[in-house]
DNA sequence: ATGAGTGCAAAGTATTTGCACGTAC
DNA sequence: GTACGTGCAAATACTTTGCACTCAT
């Protein structure tokens, strides 16, 4: 269980505003899903999340609604697709976190986050060179983590 | 039609060696696929490639063999997964090319390649900091390209 | 009240696999 | 000759969608 430093209630209030701006309804399911994702943990795959939620008799949200809401939460910005490896997509709950990139251990699957301002700056320079207007980016470095390296 | 500067025959000879090293057979299909991918063009999605190949009565290779061989070609290093966007995977024929990263226009789908040695160096530094042994990486910057920006 | 949201099951995509036949070695 | 590779069709995995019912406004 990971405790988030962010205020979930605050996120839900902001999400409600976001929905209203889009003339969409503020439903129980949509708000519940934020709680559920926060409780589930930081990184997740949709399928695992769906199965986990299915075991919780109290807070049922269906597979379709989960998929539909995840799209909204991505648009809202509280969730991001972070890793695309093989055919798996790993999402991340990023509320209140600065942008960061990832080191992915191909041995044990561990995901290490890092921030490097210089890399970000260089990316902006590259974009400027190509007259390209960046909206977001994804940097994944695959390899072997310290622990797996030690194990051989 | 993109003309490759690399020598396809040379690549096929090397791929044959690679297969022999793995005690696998050097088959017509496996070699043909290299020609077909080179002819098809630089960036491709498997499904499009499969459909295009299906139209060529002379050089048929089945969907299963294409999927199976693409894995081998990735392992061999002549093909890379470059973009993962939505549920599409775009592969790239990278023979004889230096490593590079991509700017992806979310408007028109155009892919611009760039190389930035400084970014690569900084990545190595990050890995060193985390005692992480990198094998490869993928950097995708999404945004609007110059032309689409001009169009509004 | 009414139109958007939900859950279900069915339909789509993309990819993998089991099996009988074909081919490289 | 024999094991590996291939093509086919079926299976799998993930995601989307049509529809009847429900709920937010």
Short mmCIF file of N, CA, C and O in Angstrom, two decimals, chain A residues 53-152:
data_model
loop_
_atom_site.label_atom_id
_atom_site.label_comp_id
_atom_site.label_asym_id
_atom_site.label_seq_id
_atom_site.Cartn_x
_atom_site.Cartn_y
_atom_site.Cartn_z
N UNK A 53 -10.39 -4.78 -8.56
CA UNK A 53 -11.63 -4.09 -8.22
C UNK A 53 -12.79 -5.08 -8.14
O UNK A 53 -13.65 -4.97 -7.28
N UNK A 54 -12.75 -6.09 -9.02
CA UNK A 54 -13.82 -7.09 -9.03
C UNK A 54 -13.90 -7.84 -7.71
O UNK A 54 -14.97 -8.33 -7.33
N UNK A 55 -12.79 -7.92 -6.97
CA UNK A 55 -12.79 -8.65 -5.71
C UNK A 55 -13.37 -7.81 -4.57
O UNK A 55 -13.59 -8.33 -3.47
N UNK A 56 -13.57 -6.52 -4.82
CA UNK A 56 -14.05 -5.64 -3.77
C UNK A 56 -15.54 -5.43 -3.89
O UNK A 56 -16.00 -4.60 -4.66
N UNK A 57 -16.29 -6.18 -3.12
CA UNK A 57 -17.75 -6.16 -3.23
C UNK A 57 -18.33 -4.76 -3.01
O UNK A 57 -19.36 -4.41 -3.59
N UNK A 58 -17.64 -3.98 -2.20
CA UNK A 58 -18.18 -2.66 -1.83
C UNK A 58 -18.15 -1.61 -2.94
O UNK A 58 -19.00 -0.76 -3.01
N UNK A 59 -17.14 -1.70 -3.77
CA UNK A 59 -16.93 -0.58 -4.69
C UNK A 59 -16.84 -1.00 -6.14
O UNK A 59 -15.85 -0.77 -6.81
N UNK A 60 -17.86 -1.66 -6.62
CA UNK A 60 -17.77 -2.18 -7.97
C UNK A 60 -17.86 -1.12 -9.07
O UNK A 60 -18.74 -0.29 -9.08
N UNK A 61 -16.91 -1.23 -9.97
CA UNK A 61 -16.93 -0.42 -11.17
C UNK A 61 -16.61 -1.40 -12.29
O UNK A 61 -15.69 -2.21 -12.15
N UNK A 62 -17.38 -1.35 -13.35
CA UNK A 62 -17.20 -2.35 -14.40
C UNK A 62 -16.01 -2.08 -15.30
O UNK A 62 -15.52 -0.96 -15.40
N UNK A 63 -15.58 -3.15 -15.94
CA UNK A 63 -14.47 -3.08 -16.89
C UNK A 63 -14.66 -1.94 -17.90
O UNK A 63 -13.76 -1.13 -18.10
N UNK A 64 -15.83 -1.84 -18.50
CA UNK A 64 -16.04 -0.80 -19.52
C UNK A 64 -15.87 0.58 -18.92
O UNK A 64 -15.25 1.46 -19.52
N UNK A 65 -16.44 0.77 -17.75
CA UNK A 65 -16.35 2.09 -17.13
C UNK A 65 -14.91 2.40 -16.75
O UNK A 65 -14.46 3.55 -16.88
N UNK A 66 -14.19 1.39 -16.33
CA UNK A 66 -12.79 1.62 -16.00
C UNK A 66 -12.04 2.10 -17.24
O UNK A 66 -11.34 3.11 -17.20
N UNK A 67 -12.19 1.38 -18.33
CA UNK A 67 -11.51 1.79 -19.56
C UNK A 67 -11.93 3.20 -19.96
O UNK A 67 -11.10 4.04 -20.32
N UNK A 68 -13.24 3.44 -19.91
CA UNK A 68 -13.73 4.76 -20.34
C UNK A 68 -13.21 5.86 -19.43
O UNK A 68 -12.81 6.93 -19.89
N UNK A 69 -13.19 5.58 -18.14
CA UNK A 69 -12.78 6.62 -17.19
C UNK A 69 -11.27 6.86 -17.24
O UNK A 69 -10.82 7.98 -17.06
N UNK A 70 -10.52 5.80 -17.50
CA UNK A 70 -9.07 5.97 -17.58
C UNK A 70 -8.72 6.95 -18.70
O UNK A 70 -7.82 7.78 -18.56
N UNK A 71 -9.45 6.89 -19.78
CA UNK A 71 -9.22 7.86 -20.86
C UNK A 71 -9.44 9.29 -20.37
O UNK A 71 -8.68 10.20 -20.68
N UNK A 72 -10.52 9.45 -19.61
CA UNK A 72 -10.82 10.79 -19.08
C UNK A 72 -9.74 11.23 -18.10
O UNK A 72 -9.30 12.39 -18.12
N UNK A 73 -9.31 10.30 -17.25
CA UNK A 73 -8.30 10.65 -16.26
C UNK A 73 -6.97 10.98 -16.92
O UNK A 73 -6.22 11.83 -16.43
N UNK A 74 -6.71 10.35 -18.04
CA UNK A 74 -5.49 10.69 -18.80
C UNK A 74 -5.61 12.09 -19.34
O UNK A 74 -4.67 12.88 -19.28
N UNK A 75 -6.78 12.38 -19.90
CA UNK A 75 -7.00 13.71 -20.46
C UNK A 75 -6.90 14.76 -19.35
O UNK A 75 -6.32 15.83 -19.53
N UNK A 76 -7.45 14.42 -18.22
CA UNK A 76 -7.40 15.31 -17.05
C UNK A 76 -5.97 15.46 -16.56
O UNK A 76 -5.58 16.49 -16.00
N UNK A 77 -5.16 14.43 -16.76
CA UNK A 77 -3.74 14.54 -16.45
C UNK A 77 -3.29 13.82 -15.19
O UNK A 77 -2.13 13.90 -14.82
N UNK A 78 -4.19 13.12 -14.54
CA UNK A 78 -3.85 12.51 -13.26
C UNK A 78 -3.27 11.10 -13.45
O UNK A 78 -2.72 10.50 -12.53
N UNK A 79 -3.39 10.61 -14.67
CA UNK A 79 -2.88 9.29 -15.02
C UNK A 79 -2.08 9.39 -16.29
O UNK A 79 -2.42 10.17 -17.18
N UNK A 80 -1.02 8.63 -16.37
CA UNK A 80 -0.23 8.60 -17.61
C UNK A 80 0.13 7.18 -17.99
O UNK A 80 0.38 6.35 -17.13
N UNK A 81 0.20 6.97 -19.29
CA UNK A 81 0.77 5.74 -19.82
C UNK A 81 2.26 5.90 -19.64
O UNK A 81 2.86 6.81 -20.21
N UNK A 82 2.89 5.04 -18.86
CA UNK A 82 4.32 5.26 -18.72
C UNK A 82 5.19 4.28 -19.46
O UNK A 82 6.23 4.64 -19.99
N UNK A 83 4.79 3.03 -19.48
CA UNK A 83 5.64 2.06 -20.14
C UNK A 83 4.84 1.27 -21.15
O UNK A 83 3.74 0.82 -20.87
N UNK A 84 5.45 1.11 -22.29
CA UNK A 84 4.88 0.25 -23.31
C UNK A 84 5.95 -0.78 -23.58
O UNK A 84 6.98 -0.47 -24.15
N UNK A 85 5.72 -2.00 -23.11
CA UNK A 85 6.72 -3.04 -23.29
C UNK A 85 5.97 -4.29 -23.72
O UNK A 85 4.96 -4.63 -23.13
N UNK A 86 6.47 -4.95 -24.74
CA UNK A 86 5.75 -6.07 -25.32
C UNK A 86 4.34 -5.57 -25.59
O UNK A 86 4.18 -4.54 -26.19
N UNK A 87 3.34 -6.29 -25.12
CA UNK A 87 2.01 -5.77 -25.39
C UNK A 87 1.36 -5.22 -24.14
O UNK A 87 0.16 -5.11 -24.05
N UNK A 88 2.18 -4.91 -23.16
CA UNK A 88 1.61 -4.43 -21.93
C UNK A 88 1.74 -2.92 -21.84
O UNK A 88 2.74 -2.34 -22.23
N UNK A 89 0.72 -2.30 -21.29
CA UNK A 89 0.76 -0.87 -21.04
C UNK A 89 0.67 -0.69 -19.55
O UNK A 89 -0.24 -1.19 -18.91
N UNK A 90 1.65 -0.01 -18.99
CA UNK A 90 1.60 0.26 -17.57
C UNK A 90 1.26 1.73 -17.38
O UNK A 90 1.87 2.61 -17.98
N UNK A 91 0.25 1.96 -16.56
CA UNK A 91 -0.18 3.32 -16.27
C UNK A 91 0.37 3.74 -14.92
O UNK A 91 0.74 2.90 -14.10
N UNK A 92 0.33 5.01 -14.70
CA UNK A 92 0.85 5.55 -13.46
C UNK A 92 -0.07 6.66 -12.97
O UNK A 92 -0.56 7.46 -13.75
N UNK A 93 -0.27 6.67 -11.68
CA UNK A 93 -1.04 7.71 -11.02
C UNK A 93 -0.04 8.82 -10.73
O UNK A 93 0.89 8.62 -9.94
N UNK A 94 -0.16 9.96 -11.40
CA UNK A 94 0.90 10.96 -11.31
C UNK A 94 0.51 12.23 -10.57
O UNK A 94 1.21 13.22 -10.63
N UNK A 95 -0.64 12.19 -9.91
CA UNK A 95 -1.15 13.39 -9.26
C UNK A 95 -0.10 14.11 -8.43
O UNK A 95 0.55 13.51 -7.58
N UNK A 96 0.05 15.37 -8.71
CA UNK A 96 0.92 16.19 -7.89
C UNK A 96 2.40 15.92 -8.05
O UNK A 96 3.22 16.47 -7.33
N UNK A 97 2.73 15.07 -9.01
CA UNK A 97 4.14 14.75 -9.20
C UNK A 97 4.70 15.53 -10.39
O UNK A 97 4.03 15.72 -11.39
N UNK A 98 5.97 15.90 -10.27
CA UNK A 98 6.62 16.55 -11.40
C UNK A 98 6.84 15.48 -12.47
O UNK A 98 6.84 14.29 -12.18
N UNK A 99 7.03 15.94 -13.67
CA UNK A 99 7.32 15.00 -14.74
C UNK A 99 8.61 14.24 -14.43
O UNK A 99 9.54 14.78 -13.85
N UNK A 100 8.64 13.00 -14.82
CA UNK A 100 9.86 12.21 -14.64
C UNK A 100 9.90 11.12 -15.69
O UNK A 100 8.89 10.83 -16.33
N UNK A 101 11.06 10.50 -15.85
CA UNK A 101 11.19 9.42 -16.81
C UNK A 101 11.49 8.12 -16.07
O UNK A 101 11.50 8.10 -14.85
N UNK A 102 11.67 7.03 -16.83
CA UNK A 102 11.77 5.72 -16.19
C UNK A 102 12.91 4.84 -16.65
O UNK A 102 13.22 4.77 -17.84
N UNK A 103 13.49 4.14 -15.67
CA UNK A 103 14.43 3.06 -15.96
C UNK A 103 13.62 1.79 -15.73
O UNK A 103 12.99 1.65 -14.68
N UNK A 104 13.62 0.89 -16.67
CA UNK A 104 12.82 -0.32 -16.55
C UNK A 104 13.73 -1.55 -16.55
O UNK A 104 14.46 -1.77 -17.52
N UNK A 105 13.69 -2.31 -15.48
CA UNK A 105 14.52 -3.51 -15.41
C UNK A 105 13.84 -4.62 -16.20
O UNK A 105 12.72 -5.01 -15.90
N UNK A 106 14.53 -5.11 -17.21
CA UNK A 106 13.95 -6.14 -18.07
C UNK A 106 14.02 -7.52 -17.41
O UNK A 106 13.47 -8.48 -17.91
N UNK A 107 14.70 -7.57 -16.27
CA UNK A 107 14.85 -8.82 -15.54
C UNK A 107 13.69 -9.00 -14.55
O UNK A 107 12.98 -9.98 -14.59
N UNK A 108 13.51 -8.01 -13.68
CA UNK A 108 12.51 -8.15 -12.61
C UNK A 108 11.30 -7.23 -12.80
O UNK A 108 10.35 -7.31 -12.03
N UNK A 109 11.34 -6.37 -13.82
CA UNK A 109 10.19 -5.50 -14.07
C UNK A 109 10.14 -4.25 -13.21
O UNK A 109 9.21 -3.45 -13.33
N UNK A 110 11.11 -4.09 -12.35
CA UNK A 110 11.11 -2.90 -11.48
C UNK A 110 11.17 -1.62 -12.30
O UNK A 110 11.82 -1.55 -13.33
N UNK A 111 10.47 -0.60 -11.83
CA UNK A 111 10.46 0.69 -12.52
C UNK A 111 11.06 1.73 -11.59
O UNK A 111 10.59 1.92 -10.47
N UNK A 112 12.14 2.36 -12.05
CA UNK A 112 12.78 3.40 -11.25
C UNK A 112 12.51 4.74 -11.92
O UNK A 112 12.68 4.88 -13.12
N UNK A 113 12.05 5.70 -11.12
CA UNK A 113 11.78 7.02 -11.69
C UNK A 113 12.99 7.92 -11.55
O UNK A 113 13.70 7.84 -10.57
N UNK A 114 13.19 8.76 -12.52
CA UNK A 114 14.25 9.75 -12.38
C UNK A 114 13.84 11.05 -13.06
O UNK A 114 12.95 11.06 -13.91
N UNK A 115 14.46 12.10 -12.63
CA UNK A 115 14.20 13.42 -13.23
C UNK A 115 15.56 13.96 -13.64
O UNK A 115 16.53 13.84 -12.89
N UNK A 116 15.66 14.48 -14.82
CA UNK A 116 16.90 15.11 -15.22
C UNK A 116 16.57 16.34 -16.04
O UNK A 116 16.18 16.25 -17.19
N UNK A 117 16.74 17.46 -15.40
CA UNK A 117 16.37 18.73 -16.03
C UNK A 117 17.16 18.99 -17.31
O UNK A 117 16.65 19.57 -18.26
N UNK A 118 18.42 18.55 -17.32
CA UNK A 118 19.25 18.80 -18.50
C UNK A 118 18.71 18.06 -19.72
O UNK A 118 18.70 18.59 -20.82
N UNK A 119 18.24 16.82 -19.49
CA UNK A 119 17.68 16.08 -20.61
C UNK A 119 16.44 16.81 -21.13
O UNK A 119 16.27 16.99 -22.34
N UNK A 120 15.62 17.31 -20.21
CA UNK A 120 14.40 18.02 -20.62
C UNK A 120 14.77 19.25 -21.47
O UNK A 120 14.14 19.51 -22.48
N UNK A 121 15.79 19.95 -21.01
CA UNK A 121 16.20 21.16 -21.74
C UNK A 121 16.68 20.81 -23.14
O UNK A 121 16.32 21.48 -24.11
N UNK A 122 17.49 19.77 -23.23
CA UNK A 122 18.00 19.37 -24.55
C UNK A 122 16.86 18.97 -25.47
O UNK A 122 16.89 19.24 -26.67
N UNK A 123 15.85 18.34 -24.90
CA UNK A 123 14.70 17.95 -25.73
C UNK A 123 14.02 19.19 -26.30
O UNK A 123 13.63 19.22 -27.47
N UNK A 124 13.88 20.21 -25.46
CA UNK A 124 13.26 21.45 -25.93
C UNK A 124 14.08 22.05 -27.07
O UNK A 124 13.52 22.57 -28.03
N UNK A 125 15.41 21.93 -26.93
CA UNK A 125 16.27 22.47 -28.00
C UNK A 125 16.06 21.71 -29.30
O UNK A 125 15.97 22.30 -30.37
N UNK A 126 15.98 20.38 -29.19
CA UNK A 126 15.75 19.57 -30.38
C UNK A 126 14.45 19.99 -31.05
O UNK A 126 14.39 20.20 -32.26
N UNK A 127 13.40 20.15 -30.24
CA UNK A 127 12.10 20.54 -30.79
C UNK A 127 12.19 21.89 -31.49
O UNK A 127 11.64 22.06 -32.58
N UNK A 128 12.89 22.81 -30.85
CA UNK A 128 13.05 24.14 -31.45
C UNK A 128 13.74 24.01 -32.81
O UNK A 128 13.32 24.63 -33.78
N UNK A 129 14.76 23.17 -32.87
CA UNK A 129 15.50 22.98 -34.14
C UNK A 129 14.58 22.53 -35.26
O UNK A 129 14.77 22.88 -36.41
N UNK A 130 13.60 21.70 -34.91
CA UNK A 130 12.71 21.16 -35.93
C UNK A 130 11.40 21.95 -36.02
O UNK A 130 10.48 21.51 -36.69
N UNK A 131 11.32 23.05 -35.32
CA UNK A 131 10.10 23.85 -35.30
C UNK A 131 8.91 22.96 -34.91
O UNK A 131 7.85 22.98 -35.52
N UNK A 132 9.15 22.14 -33.90
CA UNK A 132 8.16 21.16 -33.46
C UNK A 132 7.63 21.60 -32.10
O UNK A 132 8.41 21.96 -31.22
N UNK A 133 6.31 21.60 -31.94
CA UNK A 133 5.69 22.05 -30.70
C UNK A 133 5.38 20.86 -29.81
O UNK A 133 4.38 20.18 -30.02
N UNK A 134 6.22 20.59 -28.81
CA UNK A 134 6.04 19.37 -28.01
C UNK A 134 4.87 19.47 -27.05
O UNK A 134 4.61 20.54 -26.48
N UNK A 135 4.15 18.37 -26.87
CA UNK A 135 3.09 18.38 -25.86
C UNK A 135 3.51 17.51 -24.69
O UNK A 135 3.33 17.85 -23.54
N UNK A 136 4.09 16.36 -24.97
CA UNK A 136 4.59 15.51 -23.90
C UNK A 136 5.59 14.54 -24.48
O UNK A 136 5.72 14.42 -25.71
N UNK A 137 6.29 13.82 -23.61
CA UNK A 137 7.24 12.86 -24.13
C UNK A 137 7.33 11.67 -23.20
O UNK A 137 6.78 11.69 -22.10
N UNK A 138 8.02 10.65 -23.69
CA UNK A 138 8.19 9.45 -22.89
C UNK A 138 9.61 8.95 -23.13
O UNK A 138 10.01 8.74 -24.26
N UNK A 139 10.35 8.82 -22.05
CA UNK A 139 11.71 8.29 -22.18
C UNK A 139 11.81 7.06 -21.30
O UNK A 139 11.59 7.14 -20.09
N UNK A 140 12.07 5.94 -21.92
CA UNK A 140 12.20 4.68 -21.19
C UNK A 140 13.59 4.12 -21.46
O UNK A 140 13.97 3.95 -22.62
N UNK A 141 14.31 3.86 -20.41
CA UNK A 141 15.62 3.23 -20.58
C UNK A 141 15.50 1.81 -20.05
O UNK A 141 15.16 1.60 -18.88
N UNK A 142 15.72 0.83 -20.91
CA UNK A 142 15.61 -0.57 -20.51
C UNK A 142 16.98 -1.12 -20.17
O UNK A 142 17.98 -0.73 -20.79
N UNK A 143 17.03 -2.01 -19.20
CA UNK A 143 18.32 -2.59 -18.84
C UNK A 143 18.19 -3.43 -17.58
O UNK A 143 17.10 -3.89 -17.24
N UNK A 144 19.32 -3.63 -16.91
CA UNK A 144 19.34 -4.48 -15.71
C UNK A 144 19.59 -3.61 -14.49
O UNK A 144 20.57 -2.85 -14.46
N UNK A 145 18.74 -3.76 -13.50
CA UNK A 145 18.89 -2.93 -12.30
C UNK A 145 20.01 -3.46 -11.42
O UNK A 145 20.45 -4.61 -11.56
N UNK A 146 20.41 -2.62 -10.53
CA UNK A 146 21.49 -2.91 -9.60
C UNK A 146 21.35 -4.28 -8.91
O UNK A 146 22.28 -5.09 -8.91
N UNK A 147 20.17 -4.54 -8.37
CA UNK A 147 19.95 -5.81 -7.66
C UNK A 147 20.07 -7.04 -8.55
O UNK A 147 20.68 -8.04 -8.18
N UNK A 148 19.45 -6.95 -9.74
CA UNK A 148 19.51 -8.10 -10.64
C UNK A 148 20.94 -8.30 -11.14
O UNK A 148 21.36 -9.44 -11.38
N UNK A 149 21.64 -7.20 -11.30
CA UNK A 149 23.02 -7.29 -11.76
C UNK A 149 23.84 -8.05 -10.70
O UNK A 149 24.64 -8.92 -11.03
N UNK A 150 23.59 -7.71 -9.44
CA UNK A 150 24.31 -8.35 -8.34
C UNK A 150 24.04 -9.86 -8.30
O UNK A 150 24.94 -10.67 -8.09
N UNK A 151 22.78 -10.22 -8.54
CA UNK A 151 22.39 -11.64 -8.54
C UNK A 151 23.02 -12.41 -9.70
O UNK A 151 22.95 -13.63 -9.74
N UNK A 152 23.51 -11.67 -10.68
CA UNK A 152 24.13 -12.31 -11.84
C UNK A 152 23.19 -12.29 -13.01
O UNK A 152 22.83 -13.27 -13.57
#
